[in-house]
GROMACS .gro file of C-alpha atoms in nm:
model
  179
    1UNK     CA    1   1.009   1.024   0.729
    2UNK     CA    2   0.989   0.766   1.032
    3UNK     CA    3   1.064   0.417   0.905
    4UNK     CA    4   0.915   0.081   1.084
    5UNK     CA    5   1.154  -0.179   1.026
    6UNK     CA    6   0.962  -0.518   1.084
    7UNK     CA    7   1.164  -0.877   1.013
    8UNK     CA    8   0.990  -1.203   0.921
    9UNK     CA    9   1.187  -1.502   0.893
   10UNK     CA   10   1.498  -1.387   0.951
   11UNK     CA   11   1.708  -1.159   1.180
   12UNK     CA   12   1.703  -0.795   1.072
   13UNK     CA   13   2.067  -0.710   1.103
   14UNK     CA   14   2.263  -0.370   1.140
   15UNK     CA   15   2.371  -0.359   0.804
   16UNK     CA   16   2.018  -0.409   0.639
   17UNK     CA   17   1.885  -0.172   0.850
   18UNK     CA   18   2.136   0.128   0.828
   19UNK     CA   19   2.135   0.020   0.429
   20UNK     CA   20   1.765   0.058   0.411
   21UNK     CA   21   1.768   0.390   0.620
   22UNK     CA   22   2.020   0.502   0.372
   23UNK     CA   23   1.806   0.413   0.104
   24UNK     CA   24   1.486   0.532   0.181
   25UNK     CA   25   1.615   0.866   0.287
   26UNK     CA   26   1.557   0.930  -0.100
   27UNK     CA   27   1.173   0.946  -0.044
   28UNK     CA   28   1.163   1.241   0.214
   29UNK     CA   29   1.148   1.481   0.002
   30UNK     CA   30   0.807   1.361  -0.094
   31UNK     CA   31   0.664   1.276   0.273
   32UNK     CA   32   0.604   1.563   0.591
   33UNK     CA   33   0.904   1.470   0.871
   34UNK     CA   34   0.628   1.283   1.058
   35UNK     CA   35   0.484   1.065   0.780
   36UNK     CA   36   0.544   0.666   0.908
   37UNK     CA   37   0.646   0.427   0.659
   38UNK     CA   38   0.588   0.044   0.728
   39UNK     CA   39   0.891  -0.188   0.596
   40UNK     CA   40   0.851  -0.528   0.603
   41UNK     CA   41   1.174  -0.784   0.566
   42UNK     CA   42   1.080  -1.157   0.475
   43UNK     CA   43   1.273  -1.438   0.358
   44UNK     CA   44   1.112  -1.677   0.120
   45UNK     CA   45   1.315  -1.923   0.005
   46UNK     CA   46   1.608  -1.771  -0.167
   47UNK     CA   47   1.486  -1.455  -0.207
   48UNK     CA   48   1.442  -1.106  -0.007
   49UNK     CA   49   1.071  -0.974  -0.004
   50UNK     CA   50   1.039  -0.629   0.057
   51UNK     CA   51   0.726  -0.452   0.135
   52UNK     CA   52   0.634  -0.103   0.185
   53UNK     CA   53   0.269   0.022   0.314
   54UNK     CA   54   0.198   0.425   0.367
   55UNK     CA   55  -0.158   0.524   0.427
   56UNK     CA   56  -0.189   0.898   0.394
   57UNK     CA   57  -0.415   1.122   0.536
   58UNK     CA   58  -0.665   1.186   0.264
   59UNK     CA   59  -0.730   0.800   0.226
   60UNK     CA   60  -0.461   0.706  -0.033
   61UNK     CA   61  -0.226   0.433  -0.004
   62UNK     CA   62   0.114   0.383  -0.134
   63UNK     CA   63   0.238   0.047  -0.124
   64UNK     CA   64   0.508  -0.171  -0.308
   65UNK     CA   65   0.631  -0.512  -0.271
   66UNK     CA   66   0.959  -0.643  -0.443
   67UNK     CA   67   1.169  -0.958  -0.439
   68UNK     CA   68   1.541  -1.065  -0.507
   69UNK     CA   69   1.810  -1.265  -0.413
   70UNK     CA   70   1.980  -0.950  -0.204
   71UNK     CA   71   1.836  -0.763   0.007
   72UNK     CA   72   1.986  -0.419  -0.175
   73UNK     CA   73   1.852  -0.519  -0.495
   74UNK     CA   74   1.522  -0.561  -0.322
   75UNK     CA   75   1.508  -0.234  -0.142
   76UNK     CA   76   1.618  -0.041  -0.456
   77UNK     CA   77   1.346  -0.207  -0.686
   78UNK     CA   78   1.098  -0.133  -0.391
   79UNK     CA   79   1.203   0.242  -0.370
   80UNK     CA   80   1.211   0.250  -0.736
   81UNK     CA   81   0.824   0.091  -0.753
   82UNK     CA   82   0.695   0.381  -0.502
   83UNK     CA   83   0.862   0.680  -0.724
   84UNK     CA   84   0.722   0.542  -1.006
   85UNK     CA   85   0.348   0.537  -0.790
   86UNK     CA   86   0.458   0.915  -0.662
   87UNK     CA   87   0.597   1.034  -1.045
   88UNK     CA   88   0.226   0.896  -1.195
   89UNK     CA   89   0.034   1.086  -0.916
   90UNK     CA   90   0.234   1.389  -0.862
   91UNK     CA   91  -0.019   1.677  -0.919
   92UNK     CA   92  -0.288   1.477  -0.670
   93UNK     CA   93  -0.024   1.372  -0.414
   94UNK     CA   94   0.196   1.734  -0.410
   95UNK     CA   95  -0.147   1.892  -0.403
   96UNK     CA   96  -0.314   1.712  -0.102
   97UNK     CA   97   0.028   1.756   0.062
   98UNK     CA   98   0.058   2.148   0.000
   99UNK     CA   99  -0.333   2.148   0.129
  100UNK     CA  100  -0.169   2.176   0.504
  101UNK     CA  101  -0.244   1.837   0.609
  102UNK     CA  102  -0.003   1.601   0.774
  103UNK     CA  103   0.061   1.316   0.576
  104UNK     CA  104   0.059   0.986   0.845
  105UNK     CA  105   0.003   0.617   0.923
  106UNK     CA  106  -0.345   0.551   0.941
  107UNK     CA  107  -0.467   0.236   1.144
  108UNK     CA  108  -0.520  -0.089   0.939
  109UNK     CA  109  -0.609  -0.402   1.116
  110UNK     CA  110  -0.528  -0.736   0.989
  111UNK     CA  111  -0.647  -1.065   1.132
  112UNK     CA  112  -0.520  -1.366   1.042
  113UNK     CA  113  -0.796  -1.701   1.037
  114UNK     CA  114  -0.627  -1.880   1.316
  115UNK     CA  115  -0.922  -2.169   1.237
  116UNK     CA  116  -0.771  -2.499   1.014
  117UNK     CA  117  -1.163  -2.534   0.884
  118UNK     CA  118  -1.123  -2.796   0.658
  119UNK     CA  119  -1.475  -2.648   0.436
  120UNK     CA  120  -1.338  -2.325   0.344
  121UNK     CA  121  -1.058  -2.185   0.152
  122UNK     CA  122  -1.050  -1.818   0.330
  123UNK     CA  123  -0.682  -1.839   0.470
  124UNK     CA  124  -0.671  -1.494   0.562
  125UNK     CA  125  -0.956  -1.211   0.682
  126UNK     CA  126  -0.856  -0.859   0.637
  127UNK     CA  127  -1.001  -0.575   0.746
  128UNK     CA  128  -1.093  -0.271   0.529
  129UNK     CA  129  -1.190   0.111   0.643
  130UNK     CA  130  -1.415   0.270   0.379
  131UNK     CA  131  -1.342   0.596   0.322
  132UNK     CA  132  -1.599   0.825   0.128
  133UNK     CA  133  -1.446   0.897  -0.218
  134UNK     CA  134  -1.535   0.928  -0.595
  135UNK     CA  135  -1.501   0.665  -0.880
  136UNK     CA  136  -1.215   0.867  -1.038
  137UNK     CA  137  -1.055   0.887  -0.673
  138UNK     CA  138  -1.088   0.474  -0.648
  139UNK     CA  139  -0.969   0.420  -0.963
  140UNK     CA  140  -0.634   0.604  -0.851
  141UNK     CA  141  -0.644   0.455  -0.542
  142UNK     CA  142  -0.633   0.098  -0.688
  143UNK     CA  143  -0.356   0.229  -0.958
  144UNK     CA  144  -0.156   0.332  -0.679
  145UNK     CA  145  -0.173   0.008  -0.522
  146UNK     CA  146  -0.165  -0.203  -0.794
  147UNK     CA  147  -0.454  -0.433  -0.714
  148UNK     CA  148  -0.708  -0.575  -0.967
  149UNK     CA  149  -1.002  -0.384  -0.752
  150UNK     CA  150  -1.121  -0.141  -0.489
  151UNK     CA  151  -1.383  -0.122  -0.245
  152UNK     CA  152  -1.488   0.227  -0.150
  153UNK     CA  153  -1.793   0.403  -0.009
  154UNK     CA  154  -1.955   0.646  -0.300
  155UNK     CA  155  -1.928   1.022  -0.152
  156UNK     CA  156  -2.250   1.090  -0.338
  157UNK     CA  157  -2.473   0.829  -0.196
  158UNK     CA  158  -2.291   0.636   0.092
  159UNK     CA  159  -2.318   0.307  -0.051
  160UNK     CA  160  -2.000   0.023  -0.082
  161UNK     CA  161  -1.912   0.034  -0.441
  162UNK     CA  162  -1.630  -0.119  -0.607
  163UNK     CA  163  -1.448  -0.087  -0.934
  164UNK     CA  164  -1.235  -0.309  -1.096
  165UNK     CA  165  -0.983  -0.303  -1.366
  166UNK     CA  166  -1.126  -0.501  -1.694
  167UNK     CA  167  -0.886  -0.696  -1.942
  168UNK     CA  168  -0.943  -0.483  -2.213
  169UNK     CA  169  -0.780  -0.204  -1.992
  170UNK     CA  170  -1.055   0.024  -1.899
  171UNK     CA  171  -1.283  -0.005  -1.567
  172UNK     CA  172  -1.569  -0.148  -1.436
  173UNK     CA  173  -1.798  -0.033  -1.161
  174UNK     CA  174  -1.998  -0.309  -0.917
  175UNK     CA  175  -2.304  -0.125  -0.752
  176UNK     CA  176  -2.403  -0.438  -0.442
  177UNK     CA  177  -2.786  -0.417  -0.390
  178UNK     CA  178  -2.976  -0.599  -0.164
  179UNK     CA  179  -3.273  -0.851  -0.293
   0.00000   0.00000   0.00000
């Protein structure tokens, strides 16, 4: 697995980066040698924030983001967050991998709103790539990333759906039409 080292706040140093090397080497065995791994270093405050972001080849994402006053302690509870993502979705993920596809970093633009408009409270615009997918496949999806929702494009019918995780712990489903 490649690893993208990216620093924000701080100076990445030799030590955090051969430590984090190190570290990660425990998730190869789940990734192709090619598969790209995004690790971002910030400092906030007191604290370390790590964050990891792999897109894979059939659409999923596998992302973590920890916190802690070291650095190591960071990286292992960030390592520790993406097993946990890989152990709960074993039979898709070893399956998709087996299937003879690569498993790589997909393109994922981000813009920031570089505007100080005083009559808005959007601070940041992302952009998303729909990929064609099931409800069930979503659902995972958003599991895997730990987010509240999911916008996807229905493989059935090509419209922008999105489901959403309810507070009684099972799953909603927002169909958009236009008036």
């Amino acid at each position: 697995m490649k690893l993208n080292l990216i620093a924000k706040n701080f100076t990445l140093t030799d030590d955090i980066r051969n430590e984090s090397i190190k570290k990660f080497d425990r998730l190869d065995k789940y990734f192709h040698d090619q598969q790209e791994m995004d690790v971002r270093f910030a400092k906030e405050g007191n604290e370390f924030v790590v964050e990891t972001t792999a897109f894979l080849d059939n659409g999923r994402i596998l992302r973590s983001e920890t916190s802690d006053e070291t650095y190591p302690t960071a990286i292992d509870r960030n390592i520790d967050g993406l097993l946990s993502q890989i152990r709960k979705n074993k039979t898709k993920l070893m399956r998709d991998r087996q299937s003879g596809e690569s498993i790589k970093f997909e393109n994922l633009e981000t813009y920031e709103n570089e505007e100080n408009d005083d009559n808005t409270n959007i601070k940041r615009v992302k952009e998303i790539h729909v990929k064609p997918m099931s409800a069930e496949e979503a659902i995972l999806q958003m599991e895997l990333l730990d987010h509240n929702f999911f916008v996807y494009l229905d493989s059935e019918d090509a419209d922008v759906r999105v489901v959403y995780k309810r507070r009684k712990g099972d799953y909603g489903q927002i169909i958009p039409r236009l008036k």
